[in-house]
PDB file of C-alpha atoms in Angstrom:
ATOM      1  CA  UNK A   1     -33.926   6.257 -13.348  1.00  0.00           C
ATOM      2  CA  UNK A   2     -30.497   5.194 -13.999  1.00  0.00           C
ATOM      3  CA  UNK A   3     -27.757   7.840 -13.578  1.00  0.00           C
ATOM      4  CA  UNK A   4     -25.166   8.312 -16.622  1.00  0.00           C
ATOM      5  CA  UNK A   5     -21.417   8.390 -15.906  1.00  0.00           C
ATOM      6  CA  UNK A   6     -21.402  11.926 -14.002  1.00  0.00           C
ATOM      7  CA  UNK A   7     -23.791  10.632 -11.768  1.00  0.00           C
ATOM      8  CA  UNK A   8     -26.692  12.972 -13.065  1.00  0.00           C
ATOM      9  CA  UNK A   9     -30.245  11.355 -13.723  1.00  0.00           C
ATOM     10  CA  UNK A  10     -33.784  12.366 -14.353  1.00  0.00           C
ATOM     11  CA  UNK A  11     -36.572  11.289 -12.207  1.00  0.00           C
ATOM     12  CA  UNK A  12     -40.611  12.105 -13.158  1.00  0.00           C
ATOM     13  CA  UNK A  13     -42.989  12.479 -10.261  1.00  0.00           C
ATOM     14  CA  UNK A  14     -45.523  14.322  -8.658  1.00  0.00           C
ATOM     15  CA  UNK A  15     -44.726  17.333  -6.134  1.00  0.00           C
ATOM     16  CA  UNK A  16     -45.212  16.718  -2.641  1.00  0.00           C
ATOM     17  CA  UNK A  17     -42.968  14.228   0.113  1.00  0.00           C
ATOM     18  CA  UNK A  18     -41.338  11.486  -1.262  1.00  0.00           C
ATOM     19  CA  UNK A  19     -38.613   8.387  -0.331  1.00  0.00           C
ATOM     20  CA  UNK A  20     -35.893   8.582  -2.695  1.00  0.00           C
ATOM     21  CA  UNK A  21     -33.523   5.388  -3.084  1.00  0.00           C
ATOM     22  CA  UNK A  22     -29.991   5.774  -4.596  1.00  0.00           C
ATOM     23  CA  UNK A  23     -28.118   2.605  -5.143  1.00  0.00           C
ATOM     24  CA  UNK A  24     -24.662   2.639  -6.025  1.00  0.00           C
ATOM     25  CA  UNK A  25     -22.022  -0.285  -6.536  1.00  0.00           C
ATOM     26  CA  UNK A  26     -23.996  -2.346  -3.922  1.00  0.00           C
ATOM     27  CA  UNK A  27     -24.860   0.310  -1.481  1.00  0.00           C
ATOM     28  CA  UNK A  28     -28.791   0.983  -1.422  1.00  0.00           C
ATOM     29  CA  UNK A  29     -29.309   4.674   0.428  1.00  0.00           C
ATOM     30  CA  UNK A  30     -32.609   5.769   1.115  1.00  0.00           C
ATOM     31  CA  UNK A  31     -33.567   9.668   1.777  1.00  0.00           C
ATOM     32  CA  UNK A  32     -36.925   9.530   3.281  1.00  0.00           C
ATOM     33  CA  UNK A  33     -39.607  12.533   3.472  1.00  0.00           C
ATOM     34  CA  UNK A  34     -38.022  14.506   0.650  1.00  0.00           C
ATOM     35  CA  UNK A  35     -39.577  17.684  -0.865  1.00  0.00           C
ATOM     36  CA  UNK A  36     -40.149  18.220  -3.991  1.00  0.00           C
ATOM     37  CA  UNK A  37     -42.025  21.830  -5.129  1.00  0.00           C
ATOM     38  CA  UNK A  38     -41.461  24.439  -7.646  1.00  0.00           C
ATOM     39  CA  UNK A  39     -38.102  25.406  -6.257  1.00  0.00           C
ATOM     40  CA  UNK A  40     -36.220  22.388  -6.895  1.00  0.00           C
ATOM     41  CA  UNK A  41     -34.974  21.083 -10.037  1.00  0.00           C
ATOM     42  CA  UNK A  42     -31.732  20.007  -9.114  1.00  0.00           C
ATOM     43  CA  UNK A  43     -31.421  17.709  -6.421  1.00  0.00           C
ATOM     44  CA  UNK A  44     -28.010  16.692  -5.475  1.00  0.00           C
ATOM     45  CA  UNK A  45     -27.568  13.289  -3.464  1.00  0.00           C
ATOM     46  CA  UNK A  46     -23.817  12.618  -2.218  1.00  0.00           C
ATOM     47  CA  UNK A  47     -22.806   8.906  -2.245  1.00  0.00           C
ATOM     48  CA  UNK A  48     -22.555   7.847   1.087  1.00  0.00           C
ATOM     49  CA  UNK A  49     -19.746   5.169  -0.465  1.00  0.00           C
ATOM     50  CA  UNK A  50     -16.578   7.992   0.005  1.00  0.00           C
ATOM     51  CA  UNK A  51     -18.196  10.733   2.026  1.00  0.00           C
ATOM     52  CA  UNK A  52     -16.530  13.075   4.256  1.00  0.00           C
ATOM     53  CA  UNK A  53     -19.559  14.982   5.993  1.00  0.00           C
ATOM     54  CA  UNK A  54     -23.491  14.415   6.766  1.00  0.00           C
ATOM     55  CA  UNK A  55     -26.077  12.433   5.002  1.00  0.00           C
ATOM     56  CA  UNK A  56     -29.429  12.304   6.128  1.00  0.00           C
ATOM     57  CA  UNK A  57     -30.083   8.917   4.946  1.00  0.00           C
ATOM     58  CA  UNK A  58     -30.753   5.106   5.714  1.00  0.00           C
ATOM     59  CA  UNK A  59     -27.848   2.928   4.275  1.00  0.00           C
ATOM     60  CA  UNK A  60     -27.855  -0.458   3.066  1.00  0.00           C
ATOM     61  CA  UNK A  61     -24.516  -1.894   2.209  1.00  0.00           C
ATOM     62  CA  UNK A  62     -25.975  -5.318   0.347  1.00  0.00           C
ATOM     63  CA  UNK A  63     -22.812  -6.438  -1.361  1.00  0.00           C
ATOM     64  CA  UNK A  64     -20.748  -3.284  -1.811  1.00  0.00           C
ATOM     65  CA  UNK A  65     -17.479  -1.181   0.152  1.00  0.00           C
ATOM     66  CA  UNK A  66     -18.079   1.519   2.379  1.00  0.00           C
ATOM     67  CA  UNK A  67     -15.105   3.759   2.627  1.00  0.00           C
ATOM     68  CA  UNK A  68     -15.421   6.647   4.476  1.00  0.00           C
ATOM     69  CA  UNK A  69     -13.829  10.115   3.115  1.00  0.00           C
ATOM     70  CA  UNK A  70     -11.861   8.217  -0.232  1.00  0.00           C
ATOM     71  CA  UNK A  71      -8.810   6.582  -0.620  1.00  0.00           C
ATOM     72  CA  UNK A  72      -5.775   7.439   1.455  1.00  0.00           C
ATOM     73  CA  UNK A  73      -7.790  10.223   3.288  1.00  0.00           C
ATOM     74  CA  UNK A  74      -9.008  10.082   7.201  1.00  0.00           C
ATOM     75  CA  UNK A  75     -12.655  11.315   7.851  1.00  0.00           C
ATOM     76  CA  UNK A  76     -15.930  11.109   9.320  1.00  0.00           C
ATOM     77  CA  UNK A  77     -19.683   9.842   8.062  1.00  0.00           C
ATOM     78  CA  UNK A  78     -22.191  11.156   9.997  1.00  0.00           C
ATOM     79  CA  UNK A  79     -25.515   9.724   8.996  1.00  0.00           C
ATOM     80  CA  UNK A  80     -29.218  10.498   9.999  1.00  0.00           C
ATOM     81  CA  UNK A  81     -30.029   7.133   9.476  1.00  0.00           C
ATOM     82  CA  UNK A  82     -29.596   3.334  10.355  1.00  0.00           C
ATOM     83  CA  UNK A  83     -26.445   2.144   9.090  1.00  0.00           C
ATOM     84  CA  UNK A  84     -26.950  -1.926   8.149  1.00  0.00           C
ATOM     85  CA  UNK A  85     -24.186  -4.235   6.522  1.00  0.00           C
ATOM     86  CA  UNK A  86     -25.186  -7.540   4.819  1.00  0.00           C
ATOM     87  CA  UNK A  87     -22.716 -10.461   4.803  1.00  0.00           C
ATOM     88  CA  UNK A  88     -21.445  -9.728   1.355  1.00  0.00           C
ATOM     89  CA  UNK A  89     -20.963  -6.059   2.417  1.00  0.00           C
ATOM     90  CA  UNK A  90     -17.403  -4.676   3.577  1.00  0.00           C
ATOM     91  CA  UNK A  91     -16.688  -1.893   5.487  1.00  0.00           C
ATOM     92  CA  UNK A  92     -13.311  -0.186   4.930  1.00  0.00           C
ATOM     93  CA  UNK A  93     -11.463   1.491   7.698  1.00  0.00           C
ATOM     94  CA  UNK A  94      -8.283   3.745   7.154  1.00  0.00           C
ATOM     95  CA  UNK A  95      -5.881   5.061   9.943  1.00  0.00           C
ATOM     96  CA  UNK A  96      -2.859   6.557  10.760  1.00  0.00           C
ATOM     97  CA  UNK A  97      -0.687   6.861  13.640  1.00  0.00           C
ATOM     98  CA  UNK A  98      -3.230   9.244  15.461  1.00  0.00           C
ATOM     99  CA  UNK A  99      -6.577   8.773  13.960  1.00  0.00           C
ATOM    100  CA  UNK A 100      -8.918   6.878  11.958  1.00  0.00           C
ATOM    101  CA  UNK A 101     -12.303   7.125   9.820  1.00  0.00           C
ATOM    102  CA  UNK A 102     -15.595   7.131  11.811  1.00  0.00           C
ATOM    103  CA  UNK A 103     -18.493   5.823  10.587  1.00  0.00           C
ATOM    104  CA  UNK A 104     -21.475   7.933  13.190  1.00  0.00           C
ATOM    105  CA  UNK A 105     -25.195   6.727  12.707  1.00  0.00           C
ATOM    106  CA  UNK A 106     -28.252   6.979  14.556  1.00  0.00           C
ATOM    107  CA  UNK A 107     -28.136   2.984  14.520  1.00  0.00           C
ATOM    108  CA  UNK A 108     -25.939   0.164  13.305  1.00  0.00           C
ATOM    109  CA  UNK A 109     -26.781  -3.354  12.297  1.00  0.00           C
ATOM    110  CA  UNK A 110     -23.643  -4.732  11.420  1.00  0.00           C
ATOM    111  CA  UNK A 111     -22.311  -8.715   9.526  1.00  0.00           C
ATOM    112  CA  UNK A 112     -19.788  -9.031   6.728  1.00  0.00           C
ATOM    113  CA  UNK A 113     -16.378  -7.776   6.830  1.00  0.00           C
ATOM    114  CA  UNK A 114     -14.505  -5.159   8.484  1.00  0.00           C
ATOM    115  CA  UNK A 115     -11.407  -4.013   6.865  1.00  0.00           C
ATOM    116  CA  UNK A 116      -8.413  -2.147   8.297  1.00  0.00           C
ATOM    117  CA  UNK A 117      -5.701  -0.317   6.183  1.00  0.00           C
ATOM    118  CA  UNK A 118      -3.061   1.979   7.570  1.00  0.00           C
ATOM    119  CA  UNK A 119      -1.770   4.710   5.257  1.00  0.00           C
ATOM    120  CA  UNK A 120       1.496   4.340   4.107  1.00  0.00           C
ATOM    121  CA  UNK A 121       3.796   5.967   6.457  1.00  0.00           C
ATOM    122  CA  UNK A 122       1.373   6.167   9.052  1.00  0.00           C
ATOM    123  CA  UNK A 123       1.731   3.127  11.331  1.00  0.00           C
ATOM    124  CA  UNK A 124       0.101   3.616  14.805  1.00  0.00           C
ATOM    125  CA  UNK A 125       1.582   2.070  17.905  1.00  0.00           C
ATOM    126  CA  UNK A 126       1.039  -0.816  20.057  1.00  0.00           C
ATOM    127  CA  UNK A 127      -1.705  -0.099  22.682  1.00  0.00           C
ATOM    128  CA  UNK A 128      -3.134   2.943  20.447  1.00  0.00           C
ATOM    129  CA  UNK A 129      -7.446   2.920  20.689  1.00  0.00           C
ATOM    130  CA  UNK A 130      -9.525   3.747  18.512  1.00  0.00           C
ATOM    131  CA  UNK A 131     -13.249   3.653  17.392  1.00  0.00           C
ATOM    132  CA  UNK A 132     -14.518   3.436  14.140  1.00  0.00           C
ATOM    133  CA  UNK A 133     -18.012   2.903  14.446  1.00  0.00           C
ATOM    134  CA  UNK A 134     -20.437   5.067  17.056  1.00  0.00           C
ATOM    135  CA  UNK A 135     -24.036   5.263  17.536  1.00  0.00           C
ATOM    136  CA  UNK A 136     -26.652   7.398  19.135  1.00  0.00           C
ATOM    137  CA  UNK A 137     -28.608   4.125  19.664  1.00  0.00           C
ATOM    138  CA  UNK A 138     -27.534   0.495  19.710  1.00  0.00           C
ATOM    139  CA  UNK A 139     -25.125  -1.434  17.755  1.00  0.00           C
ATOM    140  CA  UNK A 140     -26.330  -4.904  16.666  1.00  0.00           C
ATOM    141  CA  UNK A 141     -24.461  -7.604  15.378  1.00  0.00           C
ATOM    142  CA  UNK A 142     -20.587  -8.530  15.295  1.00  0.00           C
ATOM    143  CA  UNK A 143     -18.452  -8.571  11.517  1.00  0.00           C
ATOM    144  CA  UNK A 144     -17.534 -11.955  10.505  1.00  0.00           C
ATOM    145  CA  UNK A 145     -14.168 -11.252   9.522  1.00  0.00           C
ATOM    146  CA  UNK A 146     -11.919  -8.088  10.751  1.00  0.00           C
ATOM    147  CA  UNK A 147      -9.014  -8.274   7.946  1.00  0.00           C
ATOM    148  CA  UNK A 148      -5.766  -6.517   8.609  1.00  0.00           C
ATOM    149  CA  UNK A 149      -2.256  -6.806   6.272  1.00  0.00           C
ATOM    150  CA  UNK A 150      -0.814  -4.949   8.701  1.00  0.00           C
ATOM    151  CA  UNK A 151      -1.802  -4.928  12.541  1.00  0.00           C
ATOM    152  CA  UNK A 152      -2.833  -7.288  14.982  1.00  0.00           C
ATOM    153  CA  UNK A 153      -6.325  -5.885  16.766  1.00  0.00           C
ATOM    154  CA  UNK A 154      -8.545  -6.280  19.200  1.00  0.00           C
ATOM    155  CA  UNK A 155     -11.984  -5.613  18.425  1.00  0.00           C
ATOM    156  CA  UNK A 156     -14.198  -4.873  20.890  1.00  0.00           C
ATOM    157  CA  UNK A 157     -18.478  -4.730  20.443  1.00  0.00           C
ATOM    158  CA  UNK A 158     -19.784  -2.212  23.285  1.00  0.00           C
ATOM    159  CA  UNK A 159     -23.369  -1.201  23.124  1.00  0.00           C
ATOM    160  CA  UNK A 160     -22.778   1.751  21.319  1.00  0.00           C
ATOM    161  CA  UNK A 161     -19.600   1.482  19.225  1.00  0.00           C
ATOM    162  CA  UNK A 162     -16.953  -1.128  17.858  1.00  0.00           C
ATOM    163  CA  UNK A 163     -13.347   0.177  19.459  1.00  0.00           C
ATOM    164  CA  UNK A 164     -10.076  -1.454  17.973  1.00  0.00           C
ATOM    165  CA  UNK A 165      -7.125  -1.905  19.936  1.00  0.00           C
ATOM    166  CA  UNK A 166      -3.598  -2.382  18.499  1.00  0.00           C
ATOM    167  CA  UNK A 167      -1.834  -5.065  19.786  1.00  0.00           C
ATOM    168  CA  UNK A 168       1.441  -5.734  17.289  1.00  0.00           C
ATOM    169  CA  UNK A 169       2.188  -4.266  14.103  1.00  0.00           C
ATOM    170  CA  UNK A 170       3.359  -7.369  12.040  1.00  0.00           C
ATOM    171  CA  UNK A 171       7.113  -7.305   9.957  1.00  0.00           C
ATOM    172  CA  UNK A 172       6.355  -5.426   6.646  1.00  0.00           C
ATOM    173  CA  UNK A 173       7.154  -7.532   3.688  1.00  0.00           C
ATOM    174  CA  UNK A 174      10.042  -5.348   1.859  1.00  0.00           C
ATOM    175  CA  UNK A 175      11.514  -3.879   5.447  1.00  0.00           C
ATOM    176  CA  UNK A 176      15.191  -5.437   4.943  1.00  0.00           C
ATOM    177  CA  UNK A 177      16.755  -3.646   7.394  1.00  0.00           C
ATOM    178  CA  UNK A 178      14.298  -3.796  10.453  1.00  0.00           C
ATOM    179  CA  UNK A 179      13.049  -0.179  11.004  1.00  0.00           C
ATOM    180  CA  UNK A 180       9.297  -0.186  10.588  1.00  0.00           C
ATOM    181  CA  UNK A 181      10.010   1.257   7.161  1.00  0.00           C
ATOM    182  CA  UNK A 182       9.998   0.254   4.043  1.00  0.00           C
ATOM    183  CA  UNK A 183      11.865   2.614   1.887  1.00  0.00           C
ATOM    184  CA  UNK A 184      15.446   3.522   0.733  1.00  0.00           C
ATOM    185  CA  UNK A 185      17.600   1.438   2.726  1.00  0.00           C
ATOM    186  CA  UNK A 186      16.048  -1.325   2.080  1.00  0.00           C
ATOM    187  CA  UNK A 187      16.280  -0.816  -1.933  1.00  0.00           C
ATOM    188  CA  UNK A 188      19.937  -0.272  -1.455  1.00  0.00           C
ATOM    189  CA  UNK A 189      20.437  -3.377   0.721  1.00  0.00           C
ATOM    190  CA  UNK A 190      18.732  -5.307  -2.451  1.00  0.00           C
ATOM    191  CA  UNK A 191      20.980  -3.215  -5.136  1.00  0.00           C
ATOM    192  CA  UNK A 192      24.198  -3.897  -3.181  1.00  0.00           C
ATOM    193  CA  UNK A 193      23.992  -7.510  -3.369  1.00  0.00           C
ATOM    194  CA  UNK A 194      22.569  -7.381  -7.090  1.00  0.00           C
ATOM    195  CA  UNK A 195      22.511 -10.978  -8.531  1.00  0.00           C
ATOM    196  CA  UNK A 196      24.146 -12.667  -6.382  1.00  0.00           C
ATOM    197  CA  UNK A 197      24.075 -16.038  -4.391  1.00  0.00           C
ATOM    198  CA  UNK A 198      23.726 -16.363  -0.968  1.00  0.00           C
ATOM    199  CA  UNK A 199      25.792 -16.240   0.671  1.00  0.00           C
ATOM    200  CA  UNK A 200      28.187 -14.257  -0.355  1.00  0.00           C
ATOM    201  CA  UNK A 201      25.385 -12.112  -0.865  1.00  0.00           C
ATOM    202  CA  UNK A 202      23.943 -10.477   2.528  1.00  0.00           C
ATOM    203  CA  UNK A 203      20.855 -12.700   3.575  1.00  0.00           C
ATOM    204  CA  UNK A 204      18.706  -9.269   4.350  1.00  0.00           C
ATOM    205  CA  UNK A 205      19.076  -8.794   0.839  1.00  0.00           C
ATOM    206  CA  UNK A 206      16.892 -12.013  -0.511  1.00  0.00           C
ATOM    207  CA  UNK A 207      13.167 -11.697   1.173  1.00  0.00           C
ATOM    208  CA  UNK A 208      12.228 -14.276  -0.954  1.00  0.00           C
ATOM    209  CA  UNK A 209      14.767 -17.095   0.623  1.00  0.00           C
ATOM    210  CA  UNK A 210      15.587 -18.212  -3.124  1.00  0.00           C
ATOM    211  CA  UNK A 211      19.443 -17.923  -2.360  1.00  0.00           C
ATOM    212  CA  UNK A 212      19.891 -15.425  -5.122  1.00  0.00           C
ATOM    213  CA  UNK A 213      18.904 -11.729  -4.897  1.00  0.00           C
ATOM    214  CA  UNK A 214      17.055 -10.706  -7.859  1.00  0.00           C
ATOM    215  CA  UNK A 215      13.884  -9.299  -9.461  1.00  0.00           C
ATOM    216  CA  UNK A 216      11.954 -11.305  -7.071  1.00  0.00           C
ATOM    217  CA  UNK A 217      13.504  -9.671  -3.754  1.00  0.00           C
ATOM    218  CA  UNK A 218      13.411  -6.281  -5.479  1.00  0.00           C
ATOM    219  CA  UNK A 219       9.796  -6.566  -6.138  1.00  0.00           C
ATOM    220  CA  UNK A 220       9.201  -7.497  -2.223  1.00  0.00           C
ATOM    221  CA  UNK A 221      10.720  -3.839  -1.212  1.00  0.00           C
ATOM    222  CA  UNK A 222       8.726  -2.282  -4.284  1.00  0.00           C
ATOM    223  CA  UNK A 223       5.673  -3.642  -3.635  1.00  0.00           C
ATOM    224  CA  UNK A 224       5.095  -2.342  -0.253  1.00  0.00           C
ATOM    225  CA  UNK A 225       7.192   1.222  -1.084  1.00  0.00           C
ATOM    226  CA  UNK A 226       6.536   3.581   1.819  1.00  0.00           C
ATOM    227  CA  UNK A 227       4.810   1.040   4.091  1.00  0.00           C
ATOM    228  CA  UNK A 228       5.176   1.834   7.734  1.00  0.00           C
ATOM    229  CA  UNK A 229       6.308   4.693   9.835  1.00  0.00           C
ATOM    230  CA  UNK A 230       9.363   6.680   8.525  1.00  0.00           C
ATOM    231  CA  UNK A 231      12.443   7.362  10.495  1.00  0.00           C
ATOM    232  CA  UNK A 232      13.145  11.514  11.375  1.00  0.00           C
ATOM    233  CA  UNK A 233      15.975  10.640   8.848  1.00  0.00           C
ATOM    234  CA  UNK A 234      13.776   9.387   5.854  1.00  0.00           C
ATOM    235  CA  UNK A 235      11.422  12.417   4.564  1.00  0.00           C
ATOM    236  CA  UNK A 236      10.587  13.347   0.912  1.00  0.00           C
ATOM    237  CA  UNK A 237      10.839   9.891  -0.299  1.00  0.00           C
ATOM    238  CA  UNK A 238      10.603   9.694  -4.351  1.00  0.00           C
ATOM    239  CA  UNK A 239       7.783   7.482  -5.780  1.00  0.00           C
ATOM    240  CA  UNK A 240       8.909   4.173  -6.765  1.00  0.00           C
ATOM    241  CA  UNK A 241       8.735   4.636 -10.695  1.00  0.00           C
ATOM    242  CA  UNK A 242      11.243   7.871 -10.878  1.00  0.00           C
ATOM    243  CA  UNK A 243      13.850   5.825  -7.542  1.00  0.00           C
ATOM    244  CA  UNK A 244      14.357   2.982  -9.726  1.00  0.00           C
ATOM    245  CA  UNK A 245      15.008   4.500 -12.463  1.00  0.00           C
ATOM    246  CA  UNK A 246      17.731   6.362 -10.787  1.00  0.00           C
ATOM    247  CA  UNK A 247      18.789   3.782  -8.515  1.00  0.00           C
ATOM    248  CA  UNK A 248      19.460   1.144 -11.678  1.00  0.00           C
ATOM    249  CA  UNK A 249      20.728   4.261 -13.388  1.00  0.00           C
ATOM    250  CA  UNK A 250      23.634   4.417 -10.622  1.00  0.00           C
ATOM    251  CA  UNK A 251      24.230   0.768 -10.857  1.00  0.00           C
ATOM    252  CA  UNK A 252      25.036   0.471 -14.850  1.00  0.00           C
ATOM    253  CA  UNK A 253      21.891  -1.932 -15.063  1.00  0.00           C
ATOM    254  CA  UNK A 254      20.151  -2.752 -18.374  1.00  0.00           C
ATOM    255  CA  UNK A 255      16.622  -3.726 -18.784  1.00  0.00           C
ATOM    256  CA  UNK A 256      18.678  -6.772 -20.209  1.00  0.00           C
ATOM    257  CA  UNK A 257      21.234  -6.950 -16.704  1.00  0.00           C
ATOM    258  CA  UNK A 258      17.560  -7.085 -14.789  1.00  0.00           C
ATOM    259  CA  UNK A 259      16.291 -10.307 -15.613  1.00  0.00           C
ATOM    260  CA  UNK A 260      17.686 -12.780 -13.243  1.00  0.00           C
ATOM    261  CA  UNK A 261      20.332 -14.522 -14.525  1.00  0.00           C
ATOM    262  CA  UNK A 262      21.010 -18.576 -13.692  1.00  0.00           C
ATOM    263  CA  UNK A 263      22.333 -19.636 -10.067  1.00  0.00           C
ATOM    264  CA  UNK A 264      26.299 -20.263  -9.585  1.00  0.00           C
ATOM    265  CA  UNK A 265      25.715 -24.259  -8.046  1.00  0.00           C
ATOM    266  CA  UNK A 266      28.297 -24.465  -5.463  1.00  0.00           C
TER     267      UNK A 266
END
């Protein structure tokens, strides 16, 4: 059966135990000894692919993501099953400065890719543990790649679970003025020196180490807005779309005024 876009399909068989496969976007979970009588006629199956919660399932991730809990949300899977990755497969870990999602099986056999993201704001610190895999049983395998835009880890295979370690947090692209942040200040520091060469122009202002501060070194702060851990100082930051409007408001720039403009040869 294939499911249509809400994720509802309709399956003929006989009553009695069953295996049911689900594959979704390159994840292949199987529900094994499943009932099916006279009281059921709507069986719901969660996608293990952004659960928060139990599944009493085997999971396959062939060529797909597993994200645990959604986007930009912190959670744990707890599966009654065997949790296996393929090389294609990726596993996607989110944390913050405290915690991070948990994938807990009965089993793991694990290849591919391992990906780390902190959310925005969230930056944990140097020497901060934590594990993001755990098993009742054993753990086989190592990931072939542990990607990370923002952190430098240590990743550590133990017989039951795979325990990161944080051992830098690398320079965020866009954080101009040095404070693990990258948000207001560092827009300002680009808007103050507003097409100009450098110098006059301050060099924190030009990311891009053109020698002009333009759209280019503006994009560098936008494009990682809210990266990192805010200072006490910094709360209720606006979302990038309505603080540059604003911002270029307060400066007197036109869409026109925005596109750089040529370089002043000394």
């Amino acid at each position: 059966s294939v499911a249509d876009g809400a994720g509802a399909g309709t399956v003929r068989g006989f009553k009695g135990t069953h295996d049911l496969t689900v594959t979704h976007q390159g994840i292949i979970q199987t529900h094994q000894d499943v009932v099916i009588d006279d009281t059921i006629n709507n069986l719901q199956l969660p996608l293990a692919g952004s659960l928060d919660g139990s599944l009493d399932a085997d999971i396959l991730n062939a060529i797909g993501v597993m994200q645990i809990a959604g986007e930009d949300a912190i959670g744990t899977l707890t599966l009654e099953g065997v949790y296996e990755q393929l090389a294609p497969g990726t596993l996607h870990i989110e944390m913050t400065d405290t915690d991070a999602d948990l994938l807990f099986a009965d089993s793991a056999i694990i290849d591919g890719t391992l990906v780390i993201d902190t959310i925005a704001g969230l930056t944990p610190d140097i020497g901060d543990i934590f594990v993001v895999l755990l098993t009742t049983g054993t753990l086989t395998g190592t990931f072939d790649d542990v990607i990370s835009s923002d952190l430098v880890l240590d990743v550590q295979y133990l017989s039951n679970q795979v325990r990161l370690t944080v051992l830098d947090i690398l320079t965020l692209a866009g954080d101009l003025d040095g404070d693990g942040f990258v948000g207001i200040n560092d827009l300002n520091i680009v808007l103050a020196n507003w097409n100009q060469n450098v110098p006059p122009a301050n060099p924190l202002a030009d990311p891009s180490g053109d020698g002009f501060v333009g759209i280019d070194d503006l994009n560098a702060v936008l494009g990682n807005w809210n990266a990192g851990t805010p200072p006490s100082s910094q709360t209720n930051i606006p979302e990038p779309g309505s603080l540059i409007c604003v911002a270029i408001a307060g400066f007197g720039l036109s869409g026109r005024q925005l596109r750089p403009r040529r370089r002043h040869e000394s």
